[in-house]
């Protein structure tokens, strides 16, 4: 007896043993249904039904037990098929996201951990590079998304941008630095200071250079690095000043450093960039929607299967 035959039996019972009605619902002939029941009882040498004048009128004790088991089997079968169908609809694939090291640590570590764990069938390739390399990879179609600082200088008719977060660049220094009592800094205060800043692969480096040039300044940039924690470490026991995005403060011990804002701050605007396309995959749509919801609305990520149901 297969699943379909179990359904025959259940349908007969649910139609109060009326073979004619049961046959209609099963889309088979009444004689075929009657023959199937008799053959099964003969094969198994058991009576499932009570009969009166050749008609089915009820279930025997064996029939009652068989009905209970048959319903469990059919329900389990349907549940299994439903799960298989849901799994077949689950999105698989690879998404490539480029993020500069600083932004990855300061803004994306918590978000990405949740997103990746929620989607075990998706492979997330996180490319950790400076802005210039990420823009190159984006232009070569080797990335689906890149997280960059605005302005990106990418062609507006080729790439699209979504603002994720706006902050400012601030100065970090030792609590013993001569500027410790200043409420805010002027950019010109840095004219003769020892600076440790990001290297040329970072947009912040070029933002600062443009600012210094606009003020006709040539400060003492004595150290460049790609490591923000190393830059901070250099200031702890010296008069070095480093300039970093203000959210860095969340990741440092405040007693080791002090932070000073600028009177006219440089903005640190983080954007999600991606190529303009006529068609985006479901995975690409999901990743973009999840990033925007997290950074602009404070919504925690959900699994792609849940997201699909929400937008249907």
Backbone as a ProteinNet text record, in pm:
[ID]
protein_1_A
[PRIMARY]
XXXXXXXXXXXXXXXXXXXXXXXXXXXXXXXXXXXXXXXXXXXXXXXXXXXXXXXXXXXXXXXXXXXXXXXXXXXXXXXXXXXXXXXXXXXXXXXXXXXXXXXXXXXXXXXXXXXXXXXXXXXXXXXXXXXXXXXXXXXXXXXXXXXXXXXXXXXXXXXXXXXXXXXXXXXXXXXXXXXXXXXXXXXXXXXXXXXXXXXXXXXXXXXXXXXXXXXXXXXXXXXXXXXXXXXXXXXXXXXXXXXXXXXXXXXXXXXXXXXXXXXXXXXXXXXXXXXXXXXXXXXXXXXXXXXXXXXXXXXXXXXXXXXXXXXX
[TERTIARY]
85.3	0	88.5	60.9	139.3	58.9	117.6	53.9	-81.9	-91.7	-218.6	-327.6	-293.7	-391.9	-434.8	-342.1	-379.1	-479.2	-456.5	-549.9	-687.5	-689.9	-818.2	-895.7	-826.7	-890.2	-943	-861.2	-900.8	-1019.8	-1018.3	-1127.5	-1259.8	-1256.1	-1378	-1436.7	-1351.6	-1399	-1455.2	-1384.5	-1427.6	-1557	-1591.3	-1717.8	-1825.3	-1811.9	-1910.6	-1936.6	-1828.5	-1829.6	-1911.9	-1935.7	-2007.7	-1904.8	-1897.9	-1796.6	-1816.1	-1940.3	-1967.8	-1909.2	-1934	-1880.7	-1728.7	-1676.7	-1531.1	-1464.1	-1522.1	-1465	-1461.6	-1567.8	-1571.6	-1456.3	-1436.2	-1330.2	-1190.9	-1181.1	-1051	-1028	-1131.7	-1123.4	-1091.4	-1154.6	-1146.1	-1288.9	-1305.2	-1439.9	-1474.4	-1605.5	-1649	-1610.3	-1628.8	-1587.7	-1439.1	-1356.6	-1211.9	-1180	-1249.2	-1226.3	-1271.7	-1388.6	-1441.5	-1348.7	-1300.5	-1210.4	-1081	-1029.1	-904.9	-922.5	-1036.2	-1059.7	-1066.7	-1143.7	-1157.4	-1023.5	-948.1	-819	-723.3	-724.1	-633.8	-670.2	-801.2	-844.3	-810.4	-828.8	-798.2	-648.4	-570.1	-423.8	-370.9	-423.4	-375.1	-452	-557.9	-639.2	-692.7	-757.3	-810.3	-935.1	-1028.1	-1148	-1131.1	-1131.4	-1121.4	-1259	-1356.7	-1490	-1595.6	-1696.5	-1820.1	-1906.7	-1979.2	-2065.2	-2208.3	-2303.1	-2444.2	-2508.4	-2558.4	-2617.6	-2518.6	-2390.2	-2288.4	-2235.2	-2289.3	-2242.4	-2151.3	-2057.4	-1969.3	-2046.9	-2040.9	-2118.5	-2033.4	-1912.1	-1828.2	-1693.7	-1612.3	-1477.8	-1472.8	-1404.4	-1375.2	-1267	-1238	-1130.5	-998.4	-976	-854.3	-858.6	-977.4	-993.2	-967.3	-1015.4	-991.5	-842.4	-773.6	-629.2	-555.6	-600.3	-538	-560.3	-680.7	-710.5	-616.2	-597.9	-509.1	-367.4	-317.8	-181.7	-171.2	-274.9	-274	-269.8	-346.6	-347.9	-211.6	-146.5	-13.1	86.4	79.3	172	149.3	23.4	-8.1	34.9	9	49.8	201.4	271.6	418.3	470.7	407.5	447.3	427.2	312.7	284.7	379.7	411.4	505.5	643.7	684.6	814.2	820.3	712.6	709	713.4	642.9	642.6	783	853	989.7	1081.9	1063	1144.6	1119.8	991.9	958.9	1017.5	1011	1067.6	1218.2	1282.9	1427.6	1464.3	1379.5	1407.9	1397.2	1316.8	1300.4	1408.7	1482.1	1583.8	1693.3	1731.4	1829	1970	2040.9	2180.6	2263.2	2389.9	2473.8	2586.6	2651.9	2766.8	2741.8	2771.2	2764.7	2900.2	2950.9	3085.5	3073.2	3122.8	3110.3	3248.8	3284.9	3412.8	3395.8	3477.6	3466.5	3606.7	3638.4	3767.8	3782.1	3903.7	3924.4	3862.9	3879.8	3827.1	3675.6	3608.8	3462.3	3413.4	3486.8	3449.2	3446.4	3548.9	3557.6	3458.2	3452.5	3374.5	3224.8	3184.6	3042.4	2982.2	3058	2996.8	3016	3101.4	3131.3	3007.3	2931.4	2810.4	2706.4	2684.6	2582.7	2616.3	2739.7	2777.6	2772.2	2810.5	2805	2663.1	2565.9	2426.1	2378.3	2411.2	2365.1	2417.1	2542.4	2604.1	2544.1	2525.4	2469.3	2324.7	2252	2111.7	2095.5	2202.8	2192	2301.4	2289.5	2395.9	2416.5	2318.7	2332.8	2397.1	2421	2481.7	2627.3	2715.2	2855.3	2881.1	2927.6	2959.5	3110.4	3152.5	3294.3	3319.4	3385.6	3414.8	3556.8	3567.3	3697.2	3738.8	3846.2	3892.8	4010.7	3981.5	4083.8	4056	4153	4133.3	4038.1	3995.3	3891.8	3930.8	4054.4	4094.6	4090.9	4136	4131.9	3987.2	3902.6	3762	3691.7	3723	3662.4	3708.2	3833.1	3884.1	3810.9	3795.4	3727.1	3580.3	3519	3378.9	3365	3458.1	3454.1	3476.7	3552.3	3579.2	3470.3	3365.9	3254.9	3301.4	3401.9	3449.4	3390.5	3305.9	3232.4	3086.6	2997.5	2856.1	2825	2893.7	2875.8	3011.3	3024.8	3142.2	3094.3	3151.2	3120.7	3234.2	3200.1	3301.4	3264.2	3355.7	3326.9	3283.7	3189.8	3143.8	3228.4	3263.9	3229.9	3316	3255.4	3326.7	3398.7	3356.1	3408.8	3375.6	3274.5	3228.2	3124.6	3117.7	3026.7	2881.8	2806.9	2668.9	2573.2	2609.4	2522.2	2555.4	2659.6	2702.5	2683.5	2702.9	2693.4	2591.1	2530.9	2431.9	2486.8	2443.2	2491.7	2375.5	2386.8	2292	2371.4	2330.8	2399.6	2364.1	2466	2445.2	2463.1	2563.8	2591.6	2671.5	2640.2	2712.7	2775	2904.7	2976.6	3082.2	3175	3280.2	3415.5	3520	3656.2	3694.4	3755	3797.1	3941.9	4003.2	4143.2	4150.9	4241.4	4266.3	4411.1	4430.5	4564.6	4575.9	4697	4721.9	4653.2	4608.9	4551.6	4651.3	4779.6	4882.8	4924.9	4858.3	4894.8	4870.2	4952.4	4931.9	4792.6	4724.2	4589	4479.3	4519.7	4420.5	4311.9	4342.4	4244	4162.5	4193.9	4116.9	3979.4	3875.2	3741.4	3725.7	3768.4	3766.4	3894	3926.8	4047.5	4013.6	4104.4	4104.1	4199.1	4173.2	4263.4	4404.2	4408.7	4540.5	4621.2	4554.4	4627.4	4724.9	4699.4	4782	4905.7	4921.3	5027.3	5165.2	5193.5	5327.2	5323.3	5213.2	5199.8	5251.5	5283.8	5326.6	5201.6	5179.6	5057.6	5086.7	4997.6	4998.8	4862.7	4860.1	4731.4	4730.2	4613.7	4601.4	4687.8	4728.5	4810.2	4725.2	4789.5	4724.9	4616.2	4606.1	4500.3	4365	4364.1	4241.1	4192.9	4062.1	4004	4028.6	4035.7	4059.3	4192.3	4291.7	4422.3	4406.3	4330.5	4314.2	4221.6	4124.2	4040.8	4126.4	4213.9	4299	4397.1	4454.9	4550	4482.6	4360.4	4288.1	4258.6	4224.8	4197.1	4322.2	4433.9	4558.6	4598.5	4584	4618.2	4529.8	4402.1	4310.7	4349	4414.5	4458.5	4605.5	4664.9	4807.2	4894.9	4860.6	4935	5021	5131.1	5216.5	5256.6	5159.8	5186.6	5286.5	5335.3	5435.1	5367.1	5344.8	5289.4	5407.6	5434.9	5555.3	5530	5402.8	5370.7	5240.1	5240.3	5115.1	5103.1	4980.8	4957.9	4818.3	4797.9	4665.1	4591.8	4652	4594.6	4551.2	4420.9	4373	4412.8	4418.1	4455.9	4604.7	4686.3	4827.8	4844.2	4768.3	4773.9	4736.9	4634	4595.2	4705.4	4763.9	4868	4986.3	5014.9	5127	5103.8	4978	4949.1	4951.5	4946.6	4922.7	5033.5	5156.5	5268.7	5355.3	5295.7	5372.5	5281.9	5336.7	5258	5200.4	5203.5	5139.1	4988.6	4932.4	4786.9	4744.8	4639.1	4582.4	4439.9	4394.7	4260.8	4181.7	4073.3	3994	3845.2	3761.9	3617.5	3575	3483.6	3443	3388.4	3322.4	3273	3381.8	3507.8	3617.8	3616	3563	3562.8	3495.7	3403.5	3332.6	3424.7	3541	3627.9	3757.3	3766.5	3890.9	3863.1	3967.2	3957.7	3977.9	3876.2	3878	3990.7	4037.5	4141.7	4276.5	4291.3	4419.1	4428.3	4313.2	4311.7	4206.5	4222.9	4117.2	4081.6	3958	3907.2	3871.1	3911.4	3880	3813.1	3699.6	3629.7	3690.2	3666.5	3712.7	3598.6	3633.7	3533.8	3461.5	3535.4	3477.4	3515	3438.2	3478	3469.1	3552.9	3539.3	3439.7	3348.1	3245.1	3298	3249.3	3280.2	3148.5	3117.6	2988.3	3009.8	2952.4	2969.2	2853.1	2886	2781.5	2799	2686.6	2686.1	2679.2	2774.7	2779.3	2766.2	2702.4	2680.5	2647.7	2674.7	2648.5	2498.9	2462.9	2324.6	2297.7	2185	2149.9	2002.1	1969.2	1827.7	1762.5	1841.8	1788	1887.1	1835.1	1917.5	1866.7	1958.7	1919.5	1847.8	1773.9	1706	1807	1921.2	2024.7	2077.1	2101.2	2149.3	2046.2	1919.3	1812.6	1805.2	1820	1812.2	1927.3	2048.6	2164.9	2152.5	2115.3	2098.4	1991.4	1876.3	1766.4	1806.6	1881.6	1923.4	2021	2116.2	2213.5	2143.3	2055	1984.3	1895.5	1824.2	1734.6	1813.3	1931.7	2013	2069.1	2122.7	2192	2100.2	1990.9	1904.1	1780	1741.2	1620.3	1645.8	1767.8	1800.1	1738	1700.1	1636.5	1742	1727.7	1818.9	1792.5	1895.5	1874.5	1791	1721.2	1644.6	1695.6	1662.5	1702.9	1637.4	1701.6	1648.9	1512.1	1488	1356.9	1248.2	1279.8	1183.9	1160.1	1267.4	1256	1168.2	1183.3	1102	953.6	921.4	781.3	725.8	810.2	766.1	733.9	804.1	782.1	680.6	636.2	539.2	401.8
-119.4	0	123.8	215.1	338	453.4	573.3	690.4	718.5	704.6	731.5	636.9	512.6	415.9	447.1	496.6	539.9	655	745.2	856.5	805.6	699	639.5	596.5	524	471.8	585.9	688.3	801.2	874.6	892.2	963.2	887.7	756.9	676	699.3	697.9	718.2	858.7	958.8	1098	1128.2	1044.6	1061.1	963.1	926.9	843.3	712.4	656.9	524.9	521.8	639.8	650.4	638.8	521.8	497.9	587.1	618.7	703	842.8	902.7	1036.5	1033.9	932.4	921.6	907.4	827.5	806.8	936.7	1018.3	1146.9	1236.6	1242	1328.8	1276.8	1147.5	1088.5	1080.9	1116.5	1114.8	975	873.9	737.3	681.4	567.8	509.1	438.4	429.9	361.9	214	142.2	0.6	-18	74	62.6	81.5	177	201.2	81.6	28.5	-87.3	-207.9	-227.5	-339.9	-326.6	-204.3	-180.7	-218.9	-177.3	-206.4	-357.2	-425.6	-571	-642.9	-600	-664.5	-645.5	-526	-499.3	-586.2	-593.3	-674.7	-822.5	-870.3	-1010.6	-1037.3	-944.4	-962	-965.2	-874.8	-864.8	-955.3	-1021.5	-1112.6	-1041.5	-928.4	-849.2	-775.5	-753.9	-674.7	-535.4	-435	-296.4	-234	-282.7	-222.3	-322.6	-269	-344.2	-323.2	-426.9	-418.3	-461	-400.1	-436.2	-433.4	-548.3	-561.4	-517.5	-548.3	-517.9	-375.2	-294.6	-155.2	-139.2	-46.1	-15.9	70.3	33.3	109.4	156.7	111.5	154.6	86.2	123.5	66.2	-36.8	-144.1	-241.6	-183.8	-253.4	-208.6	-199.6	-298.3	-293.9	-175.3	-145.5	-32.1	100.2	112	234.8	256.7	151	160.2	193.1	129.7	155.2	299.9	354.1	493.3	589.1	565.5	652.4	650.6	531.4	519.7	578.1	556	607.4	759.5	821.8	968	1022.1	955.7	998.8	988.6	878.5	858.5	963	988.9	1086.5	1226.3	1262.4	1394.2	1408.4	1304.3	1308.7	1321	1250.4	1257.1	1397.6	1458.5	1593.6	1695	1674.9	1764.2	1753.4	1631.6	1609.7	1677.1	1663.5	1726.1	1877.6	1931	2075.9	2126.4	2053.9	2093	2085.1	1981	1967.9	2083.4	2120.8	2232	2362.6	2381.1	2503	2506.9	2391.3	2387	2413.3	2366.4	2388.5	2535.7	2608.7	2752	2834.7	2771.8	2846	2892.8	3016.7	3077.4	3033.6	2985.2	2949.6	3041.4	3051.6	3131	3197.9	3287.2	3359.2	3508.3	3584.2	3729.8	3785.4	3878.8	3933	4077.7	4103.2	4235.9	4286.7	4403.1	4464.3	4569.9	4561.4	4654.6	4691	4819.7	4858.2	4806.4	4774.2	4714.2	4793.2	4924.8	5006.7	4997.6	5013.4	5008.6	4869.4	4767.6	4629.5	4608.5	4656.3	4638.2	4725.6	4852.3	4949.4	4936.4	4906.2	4908.3	4773	4683.3	4565.6	4433.1	4425.8	4295.3	4231.1	4305.3	4250.7	4211.9	4300.4	4276.3	4153.6	4145	4033.8	3899.7	3897.8	3772.3	3717.2	3803.6	3759.8	3718.3	3798.5	3770.5	3635.8	3607.9	3483.5	3362	3372.1	3259.5	3231.3	3333.8	3316.6	3248.6	3245.8	3195.8	3093.8	2973.4	2873.4	2826.9	2848.5	2804.7	2911.4	3028.7	3138.7	3154.2	3169.4	3196	3345.2	3405.5	3547.6	3563.1	3618.1	3647.2	3792.3	3813.4	3947.9	3983.9	4085.3	4130.4	4253.2	4239.8	4346.3	4418.5	4534.5	4613.3	4761.5	4843.5	4987.4	5032.1	5157	5208.3	5200.7	5232.8	5235.9	5096	4997.6	4860.5	4812.5	4849.6	4808.4	4871.2	4994.7	5059.4	4991.7	4950.1	4879.9	4746.6	4672.8	4543.5	4560	4666.3	4692.8	4722.3	4800.2	4834.8	4712.7	4615	4492.1	4386.7	4422.3	4330.5	4211.1	4232.9	4127.5	4139.9	4241.4	4259.8	4287.3	4239.8	4274	4405	4427.7	4549.3	4593.9	4724.3	4777.8	4885.2	4884.6	4987	5088.5	5212	5315.1	5442.6	5539.2	5671.3	5763.9	5850.2	5950.3	6076.6	6140.2	6103.5	5987.3	5900.6	5782.9	5810	5915.5	5948.4	5841.1	5758.9	5660.1	5723.4	5675.1	5732.3	5710.3	5820.6	5814.6	5742.3	5726.8	5654.8	5505.8	5466.7	5326.6	5261	5340	5285.7	5363.2	5291.5	5350.5	5351.1	5448.5	5459.8	5478.3	5415	5433.8	5476.2	5585.4	5631.8	5540.5	5492.1	5403.3	5475.1	5560.2	5626.1	5753.1	5854.8	5981.4	6009.9	6034	6071.1	6174.6	6197.5	6295.4	6235.9	6291.9	6255.6	6335.5	6268	6335.2	6298.6	6377.4	6355.5	6273.2	6175.3	6094.2	6115.7	6125.3	6153.9	6103.4	6113.8	6073	6169.5	6119.2	6209.7	6312.9	6292.9	6387.8	6483.7	6478.9	6565.8	6712.5	6803.5	6946.3	6997.7	6929.8	6973.9	6919.4	6855.5	6785.6	6877.7	7004.5	7096.6	7172.1	7153.3	7220.1	7154	7235.8	7179.4	7125	7203.1	7160.2	7207.3	7141.9	7177.5	7254.2	7341.7	7400.1	7315.5	7308.4	7231.9	7291.2	7421.5	7487.3	7452.8	7400.7	7356.7	7243.7	7175.3	7059.5	7097.1	7225.3	7269.4	7216.7	7215.3	7173.8	7046	6972.7	6851.1	6728	6625.6	6497.8	6414.2	6379.3	6308.4	6164.8	6077.3	5937.4	5912.6	5890.8	5878.8	5755	5726.8	5613.9	5635.1	5524.2	5533.5	5567.1	5573.8	5624.4	5533.2	5411.8	5323.3	5354.5	5445.9	5481.2	5620	5631.9	5760.2	5867.3	5828.6	5927.2	5998.5	5926.4	5987.1	6102.1	6077.8	6179.6	6292.6	6261	6366.7	6464.1	6408.9	6493.3	6574.6	6511.7	6584.1	6700.7	6677.5	6787.3	6900.2	6862.3	6963.8	7044.4	6977	7047.1	7138.7	7091.6	7173.5	7297.3	7280.8	7395.6	7503.1	7460.9	7556.2	7594.7	7547.1	7572.6	7526.9	7409.9	7350.9	7235.4	7214.4	7099.5	7035.2	6969.2	6915.4	6800.2	6764.5	6658.7	6521.6	6466.6	6330.9	6235	6186.4	6107	5956.8	5920.3	5778.1	5756.9	5661	5617.8	5467	5420.4	5277.7	5240.4	5112.8	5063.1	5006.5	5017.9	4960.4	5070.8	5083.9	5191.3	5169.5	5043.1	5020	5048.5	5026.7	5062.6	5214.3	5286.1	5432.7	5483.8	5424.9	5464.1	5432.8	5315	5272.5	5368.9	5425.8	5519.7	5647.3	5679.1	5804.1	5785	5660.3	5635.2	5690.8	5677.2	5721.2	5824.8	5899.3	6000.9	6119.3	6216.9	6333.3	6318	6199	6176.3	6201.7	6251.7	6265.8	6182.5	6107.8	6037.9	6085.8	6076.5	6124.8	6007.5	5975.8	5857.3	5890.5	5805.8	5827.1	5818.5	5902.7	5906.5	5774.2	5686.7	5560.4	5469.6	5497.3	5416.7	5418.2	5524.9	5538.5	5418.9	5353.4	5239	5119.3	5120.3	5002.9	5026	5137.1	5166.3	5192.6	5177.5	5208.9	5358.4	5424.4	5571.1	5627.3	5550.8	5605.5	5614.8	5544.6	5546.4	5657.7	5711.7	5811.8	5917.3	6033	6133.6	6167.8	6206	6237.7	6385.4	6452	6593.6	6613.9	6681.7	6714.9	6840.6	6860.1	6980.3	7080.9	7207.8	7314	7300.3	7269.3	7247.9	7105.8	7008.3	6868.7	6824.6	6727.8	6657.6	6544.1	6531.4	6429.3	6292.2	6192.5	6052.1	5985.7	5984.5	5934.1	5800.6	5696.7	5560.6	5527.9	5479.4	5446.9	5304.3	5245.3	5115.4	5140.8	5089.3	5112.3	4979.2	4985.3	4864.3	4905.3	4819.5	4853.5	4864.9	4956.5	4964.2	4847.2	4779.8	4663.5	4667.5	4607.5	4593.8	4486.9	4386.4	4277	4241.2	4223.9	4179.5	4044.6	3962.7	3833.3	3853.6	3752	3757.2	3776.4	3711.1	3723	3865.4	3928.4	4066.6	4160.8	4140.6	4224.9	4208.6	4085.2	4056.3	4121.9	4109.6	4166.2	4317.9	4381.8	4527.6	4568.8	4501.5	4536.1	4516.3	4411.1	4382.3	4487.4	4527.1	4629.1	4761.7	4802	4929.2	4927.3	4817.2	4808.6	4818	4757.5	4758.7	4897.5	4962.2	5089	5210.7	5206.1	5324.3	5312.7	5188.7	5170.6	5094	5046	4973	4835.5	4776.8	4645.1	4535.2	4436.6	4322.8	4239.3	4177	4094.9	3971.3	3925.8	3800.8	3709.1	3581.8	3486.2	3521.4	3484.8	3519.3	3456.4	3337.6	3273.8	3355.1	3410.3	3495.4	3624.2	3681.7	3806.9	3787.6	3675.2	3648.2	3643.3	3581	3572.8	3710.6	3796.2	3929.6	4018.5	3998.2	4086.6	4030.5	3907.2	3846.5	3911.4
0	0	0	-94.1	-98.8	-38.9	-43.6	17.4	-45.4	-176.6	-243.9	-194.6	-172.9	-124.5	18.2	98.6	233.9	227.3	131.3	113.9	70.7	-12	-51.1	74.5	158.6	279.6	367.4	389.1	474.6	414.3	282.5	215.2	228.3	219	236.2	375.8	476.2	613.7	631.2	577.7	594.3	518.9	423.3	350.2	400.6	528.4	596.5	521.5	467.7	402.8	273.7	218.6	90.8	-21.3	-82.6	-185.7	-306.8	-338.4	-454.3	-434.8	-317.4	-289.2	-279	-214.3	-200.2	-336	-424.1	-557.5	-636.3	-623.1	-694.1	-648.4	-518.6	-466.5	-501.8	-518.6	-553.2	-703.4	-781.1	-927.7	-980.5	-918.5	-970.1	-974.7	-1038.5	-1046.4	-915.7	-887.3	-765.5	-766.2	-878.4	-880.8	-851.4	-905.1	-881.4	-733.7	-669.7	-527.5	-443.7	-477.3	-404.8	-420.5	-542.7	-570.2	-490.8	-482.5	-408.5	-261.1	-200.2	-58.4	-33.7	-116.6	-101.3	-118.4	-217.8	-245.3	-128.5	-71.6	40.4	160.6	191.3	305.4	283.9	160	131	141.5	87.4	89.3	232	315.4	453.7	549.4	494	576.4	701.2	677.2	787.7	741.4	832	801.5	860.6	774	819.8	839.1	765.7	767.6	814.7	882	902.5	779.3	740.4	622.1	658.4	587.9	603.3	465.7	423.5	290	182	201.3	101.9	107	196.3	208.1	330	317	430.6	529.5	657.5	757.1	875	887.3	998.5	996.9	1094.2	1105.5	1216.6	1189.9	1294.4	1385.7	1492.6	1582.1	1505.6	1419.1	1336.4	1241.7	1189.3	1099.5	1169.2	1294.8	1372.4	1393.8	1428.7	1451.5	1321.9	1213.4	1083.3	1039.9	1067.4	1031.9	1103.9	1233.1	1311.3	1255.7	1226.4	1172.3	1031.7	950.9	813.5	812.9	901.7	908.1	949.3	1041.9	1084.6	969.7	895.2	783.4	675	639.8	535.1	578.2	704.3	754	752.8	792.9	791.4	649	556.7	416.1	360.9	391.6	342.7	405.2	533.5	600.8	538	506.2	442.4	305.7	227.6	95.5	106.2	205.6	225.6	256.7	342.9	377.9	256.8	175.4	54.5	-41.1	-55.9	-145.9	-94.1	37.1	95	74.8	89.9	69.6	-75.5	-166.4	-308.6	-344.5	-265.5	-290.6	-222.5	-130.5	-57.7	-153.3	-133.9	-223.6	-185.1	-282.9	-264.9	-354	-324.8	-413.1	-338.5	-408.9	-355.1	-372.1	-269	-280.3	-237.8	-317.8	-295.6	-248.5	-127.2	-67.3	-30.5	-81.9	-48.9	58.9	164.3	276.6	325.1	339.6	395.7	539	582.2	715.2	829.6	828.2	937.7	945	831.1	828.1	865.1	821.1	853.2	1004.5	1072.6	1217.7	1292.5	1255.4	1332.1	1308.2	1184.8	1151.7	1117.3	1057.4	995.2	1068.6	1166.6	1227.3	1289	1365.8	1430	1325.3	1229	1126.5	1043	995.9	908.4	980.5	1106.9	1182.3	1184.1	1207	1210.4	1072.2	971.6	835.5	786.1	812.3	765.3	836.3	967.4	1042.5	1004.7	963	924.8	788.9	710.3	572.6	542.5	595.9	578.8	435.2	347.6	208.5	120	176.5	100.6	142.5	44.6	75.6	62.2	168.5	168.5	152.2	39.5	17.4	56.6	168.9	217.3	174.7	91.5	40.6	120.5	195.4	284	218.2	161	91.3	112.7	72	75.2	-34.5	-26.9	-116.9	-263.6	-296.4	-437.4	-499.3	-424.3	-474.2	-486.6	-393.4	-399.4	-519.1	-548.5	-666	-794.9	-796.5	-914.6	-932.6	-824.6	-831	-868.2	-819.6	-852.3	-1001.2	-1054.3	-1196.6	-1285.3	-1234.4	-1310.3	-1289.6	-1218.7	-1189.1	-1106.6	-1023	-934.3	-794.2	-775.6	-650.7	-683.8	-597.9	-612.4	-541.7	-429.3	-351.1	-297.9	-278.2	-209.4	-112.7	5.2	104.9	100.2	68.6	46.4	120.5	114.5	169.3	57.6	89.4	-6.8	7.4	-104	-242.2	-292.7	-370.8	-421.1	-552.6	-622.1	-755.5	-858.8	-830.6	-928.3	-1019.6	-1142.3	-1242	-1199.8	-1187.9	-1141.3	-1232.7	-1359.1	-1451.9	-1459.3	-1390.2	-1392.2	-1255.3	-1149.8	-1014.1	-931.7	-841.7	-751.9	-610.2	-528.9	-391.4	-294.8	-178.4	-68.7	54.1	117.5	237.9	355	424.3	538.7	671.5	680.1	807.9	784.7	866.4	859.9	996.3	994.8	1116.6	1078.5	1169.4	1143.6	1179.6	1121.2	1159.9	1283.6	1379.6	1502.6	1533	1618.4	1655.3	1783.6	1784.1	1903.5	1946.1	2077.4	2130	2273	2325.8	2463.4	2560.5	2676.5	2778	2828	2799	2842.5	2731.6	2618.6	2506.9	2543.9	2492	2519.7	2481.7	2392.9	2353.7	2446.6	2554.9	2637.8	2693.2	2711.3	2770	2665.3	2539.4	2434.7	2422.1	2412.1	2393.7	2252.6	2153.6	2014.1	1946.6	1835.3	1761.6	1635.1	1597.7	1463.9	1378.8	1251.4	1165.5	1165.9	1180	1180.7	1305.9	1409.1	1528.8	1496.9	1386.6	1350.9	1270.8	1245.1	1153.4	1193.8	1322.1	1366.9	1451.1	1441.6	1522.4	1448	1524.7	1468.1	1440.6	1314.5	1276.4	1234.3	1272.9	1227.5	1163.6	1032.1	962.3	871.9	816.3	724	600	538.7	418	295	180	58.7	3.2	51.9	2.1	66.6	162.1	232.8	191.1	174.1	135.6	240.4	367.4	473.2	451.1	405.1	375.9	276.5	171.3	66.7	111.6	195.3	252.7	332.9	414.3	498	414.2	313.6	229.1	157.6	109.3	42.9	141.5	264.3	366.2	397.2	414.8	444.5	329	206.7	90.2	81	115.6	108.8	209.6	317.9	420.5	403.1	291.3	263.6	380.7	431.8	543.2	494	562.5	534	666.5	732.6	866.8	862.8	980.9	992.5	995.1	876.1	868.3	875	994.6	1015.9	1010.7	1004.9	1001.8	926.5	834.9	771.3	788.1	801.2	823.1	774.9	752.9	718.2	837.9	956.2	1078	1173.3	1194.5	1281.6	1427.8	1472.2	1611.2	1633.7	1529.9	1541.4	1548.6	1467.2	1471.5	1610.3	1669	1804.6	1905	1890.9	1984	1983.1	1866.2	1853.7	1933.6	1960	2032.3	2183.8	2229.8	2372.3	2462	2419.9	2504.6	2433.5	2340.5	2267.1	2237	2166.3	2126.1	1986.1	1931.7	1802.4	1813.4	1704.2	1690.2	1570.2	1585.3	1470.6	1448.2	1325.2	1289.1	1233.8	1303.5	1272.5	1277.6	1222.6	1235	1381.9	1421.4	1562.1	1615.2	1533.5	1590.7	1646.8	1616	1670.1	1822.6	1880.2	2025.9	2096	2025.4	2084.7	2107	2043	2046	2123.3	2193.4	2264.6	2412.2	2492.5	2634.6	2651.8	2701.6	2704.7	2790.3	2892.5	2978.8	2907.8	2796.1	2724.4	2620.4	2581.5	2475.1	2507.2	2445.7	2448	2303.5	2284.5	2151	2146	2040.5	2022.6	1886.9	1890.2	1765.7	1704.9	1576.3	1506.3	1495.8	1500.4	1484.4	1350.6	1247.4	1114.2	1069.7	1114	1092.8	947.4	914.6	787.5	808.1	715.6	731.1	688.1	756.2	727.4	691.8	561.8	514.6	444.9	501.6	450.4	357.3	237.6	139	88.5	52	-15.1	-164.4	-239.1	-383.8	-457.4	-573.6	-653.9	-796.3	-892.6	-1032.9	-1059.8	-1147	-1192.7	-1286.4	-1265.5	-1346.9	-1380.7	-1495.2	-1530.8	-1445.3	-1405	-1323.6	-1214	-1092.3	-980	-930.5	-887.9	-833.2	-700	-659.7	-529.8	-418	-428.9	-326.5	-318.3	-432.2	-432.8	-372	-407	-350.9	-199.6	-155.7	-12.3	63.7	12.3	80.8	89.7	-20.3	-18.9	81.4	77.3	167.7	313.6	341.7	479.3	530.8	446.5	486.8	512.9	422.9	439.9	563.4	585.2	701.3	831.8	834.9	956.9	986.1	883.4	906.9	907	835.1	828.8	916.9	952.8	1033.5	1162.5	1180.8	1303.1	1312.6	1198.3	1197.9	1189.7	1275.2	1272	1146.2	1090.5	969.6	998.3	895.9	903	792.5	802	698.9	566.4	457.6	325.5	302.3	357.8	341.9	410.9	528.1	600.4	524.4	473.4	396.5	274	205.4	86.5	121.1	233.5	274.7	309.4	368.7	409.3	290.4	179.3	63.9	-34.5	-11.6	-104	-88.5
[MASK]
++++++++++++++++++++++++++++++++++++++++++++++++++++++++++++++++++++++++++++++++++++++++++++++++++++++++++++++++++++++++++++++++++++++++++++++++++++++++++++++++++++++++++++++++++++++++++++++++++++++++++++++++++++++++++++++++++++++++++++++++++++++++++++++++++++++++++++++++++++++++++++++++++++++++++++++++++++++++

